[in-house]
Amino acid sequence: MSDEHGTDAPAGLWDSIDDLWKWLEADEPTGGREGLLLRMLKLSEEVGEVAEAVIGATGQNPRKGVTHTWDDVQAELCDVALTALVALRTLTPEPGEVFGRHLARVRQRSLGTRGLTR
């Protein structure tokens, strides 16, 4: 289902992102520029959790063995995506428009005219 920005966003995605952003803003212990920077740094934490899950799913730590599943990796990747979208919402009240324009540029650059049709 394409939204008004031409992206295939799940129903209610941007409303959910806005709700999560409002929830975080309402109880933010650190505000201003420092709070903004900390919100961006949260992405690094989430990416680290993806790495931990991949290492755990493949048993690459011989001391621990297999500690995660590929479903865990999928969940962590979703956390990265959600965290990035909430961070984008922190920077702009119109994250759907910003994301839609950027996605269109990336599709055009990467796929050329092939990316314009489905």
Coordinates of C-alpha atoms in Angstrom, one line a residue:
M1 CA 0.0 0.0 0.0
S2 CA 1.6 3.3 -1.1
D3 CA 1.2 6.3 1.1
E4 CA 0.9 9.9 -0.1
H5 CA 4.7 10.0 -0.4
G6 CA 4.9 7.1 -2.8
T7 CA 6.5 4.8 -0.2
D8 CA 5.2 1.4 0.7
A9 CA 4.7 2.3 4.4
P10 CA 2.6 -0.1 6.6
A11 CA -0.7 1.4 7.6
G12 CA -0.2 3.8 10.5
L13 CA 3.6 3.7 10.4
W14 CA 4.1 7.5 10.6
D15 CA 1.3 7.9 13.2
S16 CA 3.1 5.2 15.3
I17 CA 6.4 6.9 14.9
D18 CA 4.9 10.2 16.0
D19 CA 3.3 8.5 19.0
L20 CA 6.6 7.0 20.0
W21 CA 8.3 10.4 19.6
K22 CA 5.7 12.1 21.7
W23 CA 6.1 9.4 24.4
L24 CA 9.9 9.9 24.5
E25 CA 9.6 13.7 24.5
A26 CA 7.2 13.6 27.4
D27 CA 9.6 11.8 29.7
E28 CA 13.0 12.9 28.3
P29 CA 15.5 13.2 31.1
T30 CA 17.9 15.3 29.0
G31 CA 16.7 18.0 26.7
G32 CA 18.1 20.5 24.2
R33 CA 21.1 19.8 22.1
E34 CA 22.4 17.1 24.4
G35 CA 19.1 15.2 24.3
L36 CA 19.1 15.4 20.5
L37 CA 22.6 14.0 20.4
L38 CA 21.7 11.2 22.8
R39 CA 18.7 10.3 20.6
M40 CA 21.0 10.0 17.6
L41 CA 23.5 7.9 19.6
K42 CA 20.7 5.4 20.4
L43 CA 21.1 4.2 16.9
S44 CA 24.6 3.0 17.6
E45 CA 23.4 1.0 20.6
E46 CA 20.7 -0.7 18.5
V47 CA 23.1 -1.5 15.7
G48 CA 25.4 -3.1 18.3
E49 CA 22.5 -5.3 19.4
V50 CA 22.1 -6.5 15.7
A51 CA 25.8 -7.4 15.7
E52 CA 25.4 -9.2 19.1
A53 CA 22.4 -11.2 17.7
V54 CA 24.2 -12.2 14.5
I55 CA 27.2 -13.3 16.5
G56 CA 24.8 -15.2 18.8
A57 CA 22.8 -16.8 15.9
T58 CA 26.0 -18.0 14.2
G59 CA 27.7 -19.2 17.4
Q60 CA 30.8 -17.1 16.7
N61 CA 31.6 -16.7 20.4
P62 CA 33.0 -20.1 21.4
R63 CA 32.6 -19.3 25.1
K64 CA 28.9 -18.7 24.6
G65 CA 27.9 -20.8 21.6
V66 CA 24.5 -20.2 19.9
T67 CA 22.6 -17.7 22.0
H68 CA 20.3 -16.0 19.5
T69 CA 18.0 -17.0 16.6
W70 CA 17.6 -15.3 13.2
D71 CA 14.2 -14.2 14.5
D72 CA 16.2 -12.3 17.2
V73 CA 18.3 -10.7 14.4
Q74 CA 15.1 -9.7 12.6
A75 CA 13.7 -8.1 15.7
E76 CA 16.9 -6.2 16.3
L77 CA 16.9 -4.9 12.7
C78 CA 13.3 -3.7 13.3
D79 CA 14.5 -1.9 16.4
V80 CA 17.2 -0.1 14.3
A81 CA 14.7 1.0 11.7
L82 CA 12.2 2.2 14.4
T83 CA 15.0 4.1 16.2
A84 CA 16.1 5.7 13.0
L85 CA 12.6 6.8 12.1
V86 CA 12.0 8.2 15.6
A87 CA 15.4 10.1 15.3
L88 CA 14.2 11.5 12.0
R89 CA 11.0 12.6 13.6
T90 CA 13.1 14.3 16.3
L91 CA 14.7 16.4 13.5
T92 CA 11.5 17.2 11.5
P93 CA 7.8 17.3 12.1
E94 CA 7.4 15.8 8.6
P95 CA 9.5 12.6 8.7
G96 CA 7.3 10.8 6.1
E97 CA 7.8 13.5 3.5
V98 CA 11.6 13.7 4.2
F99 CA 11.9 9.9 4.0
G100 CA 9.7 9.7 0.9
R101 CA 11.8 12.2 -1.0
H102 CA 15.0 10.5 0.1
L103 CA 13.8 7.1 -0.9
A104 CA 12.8 8.4 -4.3
R105 CA 16.3 9.8 -4.8
V106 CA 17.9 6.6 -3.7
R107 CA 15.6 4.5 -5.9
Q108 CA 16.3 6.7 -8.9
R109 CA 20.0 6.7 -8.3
S110 CA 20.2 3.0 -7.7
L111 CA 17.6 1.6 -10.0
G112 CA 17.1 4.3 -12.6
T113 CA 13.9 3.9 -14.5
R114 CA 13.5 0.4 -13.3
G115 CA 12.8 1.8 -9.8
L116 CA 9.9 3.8 -11.0
T117 CA 7.5 0.9 -11.7
R118 CA 6.6 -2.2 -9.7

